[in-house]
Amino acid sequence: MPITADYHLHTSFSGDSDTPMEEMIIKGIERGLTQMCFTEHHDFDYPIWGDFPAGFFELNPDSYLYDFLKYKEKYADKIKLCFGVELGMQPHLSKRNAAFAKAHDYDFIIASSHLCNGKDPAFESFYEGKSQEEGYREYFESILENLKTYSNFDVYGHLDYVVRYGPGKDEGYSYEKYRDVIDAILEKLISNGKGIEINTKGLASGLRDVNPCTAIIRRYKELGGEIVTVGSDSHTPESIAAYFDRAAAILTECGFRYYSTFEKRSVTFHKI
């Protein structure tokens, strides 16, 4: 396996997973991984919706750290484990997210947009009164706004997350259609020394491509970007490191010779 580090993983410390951390670790070792980074969800102000009560996506970092350190020591001779978090971005949360990020010594921070103007694109209500194309553009524009207000992160996660859940998913979707705003996002990330990830969960969700799509990854490279982590976004053991061979092929196709990992917020490059 050309990529042996999964840098986007969730356990029962995330609101949308029931999987114990140790089960994820054991499966990662079985899959031949040399590194795993847990990136538990933390989204302030996630709206109350259906079965999601207030605080559903808010992390208890102390409990998380307690278990993490226990298993890091237990499995130290088998795999490197890293302590990460996936922070939900919204412009009004910049100060709260900054305080949260500084409260613990994370190895790695993913910034992600699960909400756009207070709504999750995973729900049909996000598209009320707008076309799919208008919704996708609104989502990308919200990322650009987030980048103007917050910078304490290492990579921006699944940049086109919105296409996982649109009415037509990635049917008719392309980088070129949103090139102006996506290029602005990539240029901002690169100028701030930030990376992106290849998130393979979209393939498991029926998409034709990874998140973000290959064209965005290629454009990031063309503009001078170098930092790319790879994550399965797995919430269960079965999908750990899923489609990593495909991710390696995409990186190579886009001109990358390395993928990235982080420890104590410092990047390391690994040859594919």
GROMACS .gro file of C-alpha atoms in nm:
model
  272
    1MET     CA    1   0.000   0.000   0.000
    2PRO     CA    2   0.169   0.324  -0.114
    3ILE     CA    3  -0.003   0.538   0.153
    4THR     CA    4   0.018   0.403   0.508
    5ALA     CA    5  -0.114   0.696   0.714
    6ASP     CA    6  -0.487   0.760   0.755
    7TYR     CA    7  -0.531   1.120   0.871
    8HIS     CA    8  -0.908   1.154   0.902
    9LEU     CA    9  -1.070   0.915   1.149
   10HIS     CA   10  -1.362   0.929   1.393
   11THR     CA   11  -1.450   0.718   1.697
   12SER     CA   12  -1.722   0.723   1.961
   13PHE     CA   13  -1.584   1.058   2.078
   14SER     CA   14  -1.751   1.205   1.768
   15GLY     CA   15  -2.127   1.246   1.780
   16ASP     CA   16  -2.184   1.046   1.462
   17SER     CA   17  -1.976   0.738   1.550
   18ASP     CA   18  -2.030   0.453   1.796
   19THR     CA   19  -1.696   0.281   1.735
   20PRO     CA   20  -1.456   0.244   2.029
   21MET     CA   21  -1.112   0.388   1.958
   22GLU     CA   22  -0.935   0.058   2.021
   23GLU     CA   23  -1.138  -0.117   1.752
   24MET     CA   24  -1.026   0.143   1.500
   25ILE     CA   25  -0.662   0.100   1.603
   26ILE     CA   26  -0.670  -0.279   1.576
   27LYS     CA   27  -0.823  -0.261   1.228
   28GLY     CA   28  -0.570   0.001   1.119
   29ILE     CA   29  -0.285  -0.225   1.224
   30GLU     CA   30  -0.447  -0.515   1.035
   31ARG     CA   31  -0.470  -0.294   0.725
   32GLY     CA   32  -0.096  -0.230   0.736
   33LEU     CA   33  -0.107   0.133   0.845
   34THR     CA   34   0.200   0.282   1.009
   35GLN     CA   35   0.017   0.596   1.131
   36MET     CA   36  -0.337   0.689   1.230
   37CYS     CA   37  -0.458   1.033   1.328
   38PHE     CA   38  -0.790   1.063   1.508
   39THR     CA   39  -0.971   1.382   1.410
   40GLU     CA   40  -1.280   1.391   1.627
   41HIS     CA   41  -1.557   1.632   1.535
   42HIS     CA   42  -1.598   1.962   1.711
   43ASP     CA   43  -1.866   2.191   1.567
   44PHE     CA   44  -1.987   2.478   1.781
   45ASP     CA   45  -2.342   2.594   1.709
   46TYR     CA   46  -2.443   2.290   1.507
   47PRO     CA   47  -2.820   2.330   1.469
   48ILE     CA   48  -3.066   2.114   1.659
   49TRP     CA   49  -3.214   1.887   1.392
   50GLY     CA   50  -3.399   1.555   1.408
   51ASP     CA   51  -3.208   1.323   1.637
   52PHE     CA   52  -2.925   1.574   1.680
   53PRO     CA   53  -2.963   1.751   2.018
   54ALA     CA   54  -2.778   2.067   2.117
   55GLY     CA   55  -2.405   1.999   2.143
   56PHE     CA   56  -2.424   1.677   1.940
   57PHE     CA   57  -2.099   1.758   1.758
   58GLU     CA   58  -1.914   1.917   2.050
   59LEU     CA   59  -1.614   1.719   2.168
   60ASN     CA   60  -1.506   1.647   2.524
   61PRO     CA   61  -1.131   1.682   2.461
   62ASP     CA   62  -1.024   1.571   2.808
   63SER     CA   63  -1.200   1.234   2.787
   64TYR     CA   64  -1.075   1.194   2.432
   65LEU     CA   65  -0.716   1.269   2.535
   66TYR     CA   66  -0.734   1.024   2.828
   67ASP     CA   67  -0.822   0.730   2.603
   68PHE     CA   68  -0.588   0.845   2.328
   69LEU     CA   69  -0.283   0.849   2.557
   70LYS     CA   70  -0.375   0.509   2.700
   71TYR     CA   71  -0.387   0.348   2.356
   72LYS     CA   72  -0.092   0.542   2.220
   73GLU     CA   73   0.122   0.379   2.487
   74LYS     CA   74  -0.041   0.036   2.453
   75TYR     CA   75   0.018   0.015   2.078
   76ALA     CA   76   0.341   0.217   2.057
   77ASP     CA   77   0.539  -0.077   1.916
   78LYS     CA   78   0.282  -0.141   1.642
   79ILE     CA   79   0.165   0.197   1.510
   80LYS     CA   80   0.213   0.571   1.555
   81LEU     CA   81  -0.105   0.741   1.681
   82CYS     CA   82  -0.165   1.115   1.655
   83PHE     CA   83  -0.405   1.341   1.840
   84GLY     CA   84  -0.615   1.550   1.603
   85VAL     CA   85  -0.940   1.737   1.577
   86GLU     CA   86  -1.175   1.838   1.298
   87LEU     CA   87  -1.297   2.191   1.370
   88GLY     CA   88  -1.621   2.308   1.213
   89MET     CA   89  -1.575   2.648   1.052
   90GLN     CA   90  -1.820   2.940   1.058
   91PRO     CA   91  -1.703   3.303   1.045
   92HIS     CA   92  -1.866   3.400   1.376
   93LEU     CA   93  -1.686   3.114   1.556
   94SER     CA   94  -1.330   3.231   1.497
   95LYS     CA   95  -1.260   3.336   1.857
   96ARG     CA   96  -1.426   3.030   2.010
   97ASN     CA   97  -1.246   2.795   1.772
   98ALA     CA   98  -0.914   2.969   1.843
   99ALA     CA   99  -0.957   2.921   2.218
  100PHE     CA  100  -1.059   2.558   2.171
  101ALA     CA  101  -0.761   2.481   1.947
  102LYS     CA  102  -0.514   2.636   2.191
  103ALA     CA  103  -0.648   2.452   2.495
  104HIS     CA  104  -0.477   2.122   2.404
  105ASP     CA  105  -0.160   2.023   2.221
  106TYR     CA  106  -0.306   1.874   1.905
  107ASP     CA  107  -0.081   1.709   1.651
  108PHE     CA  108  -0.309   1.802   1.364
  109ILE     CA  109  -0.612   2.023   1.300
  110ILE     CA  110  -0.850   1.988   1.008
  111ALA     CA  111  -1.070   2.288   0.931
  112SER     CA  112  -1.397   2.174   0.775
  113SER     CA  113  -1.715   2.337   0.653
  114HIS     CA  114  -2.006   2.120   0.763
  115LEU     CA  115  -2.230   2.426   0.784
  116CYS     CA  116  -2.290   2.703   0.535
  117ASN     CA  117  -2.474   3.005   0.671
  118GLY     CA  118  -2.594   2.793   0.960
  119LYS     CA  119  -2.726   2.503   0.749
  120ASP     CA  120  -2.576   2.164   0.672
  121PRO     CA  121  -2.571   2.089   0.296
  122ALA     CA  122  -2.642   1.728   0.390
  123PHE     CA  123  -3.005   1.826   0.450
  124GLU     CA  124  -3.260   1.910   0.182
  125SER     CA  125  -3.352   2.232   0.362
  126PHE     CA  126  -3.020   2.383   0.252
  127TYR     CA  127  -3.148   2.391  -0.107
  128GLU     CA  128  -3.487   2.548  -0.040
  129GLY     CA  129  -3.532   2.840  -0.278
  130LYS     CA  130  -3.207   2.778  -0.466
  131SER     CA  131  -3.073   2.556  -0.740
  132GLN     CA  132  -2.802   2.298  -0.681
  133GLU     CA  133  -2.551   2.522  -0.858
  134GLU     CA  134  -2.647   2.819  -0.641
  135GLY     CA  135  -2.612   2.604  -0.331
  136TYR     CA  136  -2.270   2.478  -0.431
  137ARG     CA  137  -2.147   2.830  -0.506
  138GLU     CA  138  -2.281   2.958  -0.174
  139TYR     CA  139  -2.089   2.679  -0.001
  140PHE     CA  140  -1.758   2.762  -0.170
  141GLU     CA  141  -1.804   3.132  -0.099
  142SER     CA  142  -1.858   3.050   0.269
  143ILE     CA  143  -1.521   2.869   0.279
  144LEU     CA  144  -1.353   3.180   0.146
  145GLU     CA  145  -1.518   3.383   0.422
  146ASN     CA  146  -1.395   3.135   0.682
  147LEU     CA  147  -1.040   3.171   0.555
  148LYS     CA  148  -1.057   3.546   0.611
  149THR     CA  149  -1.139   3.500   0.980
  150TYR     CA  150  -0.950   3.188   1.094
  151SER     CA  151  -0.608   3.036   1.027
  152ASN     CA  152  -0.513   2.804   1.316
  153PHE     CA  153  -0.539   2.479   1.125
  154ASP     CA  154  -0.318   2.258   0.909
  155VAL     CA  155  -0.538   2.145   0.619
  156TYR     CA  156  -0.887   2.231   0.497
  157GLY     CA  157  -1.093   1.914   0.488
  158HIS     CA  158  -1.302   1.776   0.199
  159LEU     CA  159  -1.315   2.111   0.019
  160ASP     CA  160  -1.614   2.011  -0.192
  161TYR     CA  161  -1.802   1.827   0.085
  162VAL     CA  162  -2.118   1.987  -0.051
  163VAL     CA  163  -2.127   1.754  -0.354
  164ARG     CA  164  -2.167   1.446  -0.135
  165TYR     CA  165  -2.521   1.547  -0.049
  166GLY     CA  166  -2.656   1.773  -0.324
  167PRO     CA  167  -2.974   1.669  -0.505
  168GLY     CA  168  -2.764   1.542  -0.796
  169LYS     CA  169  -2.445   1.482  -0.596
  170ASP     CA  170  -2.157   1.532  -0.841
  171GLU     CA  171  -2.369   1.500  -1.154
  172GLY     CA  172  -2.291   1.808  -1.364
  173TYR     CA  173  -2.040   1.929  -1.106
  174SER     CA  174  -1.693   2.041  -1.209
  175TYR     CA  175  -1.410   2.254  -1.080
  176GLU     CA  176  -1.435   2.472  -1.389
  177LYS     CA  177  -1.790   2.579  -1.306
  178TYR     CA  178  -1.669   2.735  -0.978
  179ARG     CA  179  -1.314   2.811  -1.084
  180ASP     CA  180  -1.315   3.175  -0.973
  181VAL     CA  181  -1.403   3.110  -0.610
  182ILE     CA  182  -1.214   2.778  -0.583
  183ASP     CA  183  -0.896   2.940  -0.713
  184ALA     CA  184  -0.938   3.217  -0.456
  185ILE     CA  185  -0.970   2.951  -0.183
  186LEU     CA  186  -0.661   2.763  -0.300
  187GLU     CA  187  -0.454   3.079  -0.334
  188LYS     CA  188  -0.549   3.183   0.018
  189LEU     CA  189  -0.459   2.842   0.158
  190ILE     CA  190  -0.123   2.836  -0.019
  191SER     CA  191  -0.032   3.190   0.083
  192ASN     CA  192  -0.098   3.093   0.447
  193GLY     CA  193   0.105   2.771   0.421
  194LYS     CA  194  -0.200   2.548   0.457
  195GLY     CA  195  -0.274   2.215   0.295
  196ILE     CA  196  -0.571   2.023   0.166
  197GLU     CA  197  -0.670   1.662   0.207
  198ILE     CA  198  -0.772   1.384  -0.024
  199ASN     CA  199  -1.082   1.251   0.147
  200THR     CA  200  -1.187   0.914   0.008
  201LYS     CA  201  -1.526   0.887   0.180
  202GLY     CA  202  -1.708   1.031  -0.121
  203LEU     CA  203  -1.617   0.724  -0.326
  204ALA     CA  204  -1.782   0.505  -0.063
  205SER     CA  205  -2.086   0.737  -0.081
  206GLY     CA  206  -2.139   0.684  -0.453
  207LEU     CA  207  -1.940   0.977  -0.594
  208ARG     CA  208  -1.724   0.935  -0.902
  209ASP     CA  209  -1.425   1.108  -0.745
  210VAL     CA  210  -1.260   1.189  -0.414
  211ASN     CA  211  -1.323   1.509  -0.215
  212PRO     CA  212  -1.209   1.746  -0.339
  213CYS     CA  213  -1.228   1.630  -0.699
  214THR     CA  214  -0.911   1.550  -0.889
  215ALA     CA  215  -0.926   1.875  -1.085
  216ILE     CA  216  -0.907   2.079  -0.762
  217ILE     CA  217  -0.613   1.873  -0.637
  218ARG     CA  218  -0.435   1.928  -0.968
  219ARG     CA  219  -0.507   2.301  -0.952
  220TYR     CA  220  -0.371   2.320  -0.595
  221LYS     CA  221  -0.045   2.172  -0.726
  222GLU     CA  222  -0.037   2.407  -1.027
  223LEU     CA  223  -0.070   2.707  -0.795
  224GLY     CA  224   0.222   2.589  -0.582
  225GLY     CA  225   0.053   2.383  -0.312
  226GLU     CA  226   0.255   2.098  -0.161
  227ILE     CA  227   0.077   1.978   0.155
  228VAL     CA  228  -0.177   1.698   0.102
  229THR     CA  229  -0.290   1.456   0.371
  230VAL     CA  230  -0.499   1.148   0.293
  231GLY     CA  231  -0.796   1.040   0.502
  232SER     CA  232  -1.075   0.787   0.479
  233ASP     CA  233  -1.308   0.993   0.700
  234SER     CA  234  -1.396   0.656   0.846
  235HIS     CA  235  -1.643   0.628   1.134
  236THR     CA  236  -1.626   0.246   1.140
  237PRO     CA  237  -1.337  -0.001   1.118
  238GLU     CA  238  -1.449  -0.143   0.784
  239SER     CA  239  -1.369   0.168   0.583
  240ILE     CA  240  -1.029   0.257   0.730
  241ALA     CA  241  -0.782   0.334   0.448
  242ALA     CA  242  -1.053   0.267   0.189
  243TYR     CA  243  -0.958   0.365  -0.168
  244PHE     CA  244  -0.605   0.464  -0.067
  245ASP     CA  245  -0.463   0.305  -0.383
  246ARG     CA  246  -0.692   0.538  -0.580
  247ALA     CA  247  -0.574   0.836  -0.373
  248ALA     CA  248  -0.210   0.748  -0.444
  249ALA     CA  249  -0.283   0.727  -0.817
  250ILE     CA  250  -0.456   1.067  -0.810
  251LEU     CA  251  -0.166   1.230  -0.627
  252THR     CA  252   0.081   1.090  -0.879
  253GLU     CA  253  -0.140   1.195  -1.171
  254CYS     CA  254  -0.155   1.550  -1.032
  255GLY     CA  255   0.223   1.573  -1.004
  256PHE     CA  256   0.276   1.501  -0.635
  257ARG     CA  257   0.561   1.274  -0.530
  258TYR     CA  258   0.477   1.291  -0.159
  259TYR     CA  259   0.186   1.283   0.084
  260SER     CA  260   0.191   1.457   0.421
  261THR     CA  261   0.149   1.374   0.788
  262PHE     CA  262   0.165   1.596   1.097
  263GLU     CA  263   0.302   1.565   1.448
  264LYS     CA  264   0.297   1.853   1.696
  265ARG     CA  265   0.158   2.064   1.411
  266SER     CA  266   0.472   2.011   1.199
  267VAL     CA  267   0.448   1.855   0.856
  268THR     CA  268   0.646   1.553   0.731
  269PHE     CA  269   0.651   1.444   0.368
  270HIS     CA  270   0.644   1.075   0.270
  271LYS     CA  271   0.731   0.941  -0.072
  272ILE     CA  272   0.442   0.772  -0.250
   0.00000   0.00000   0.00000
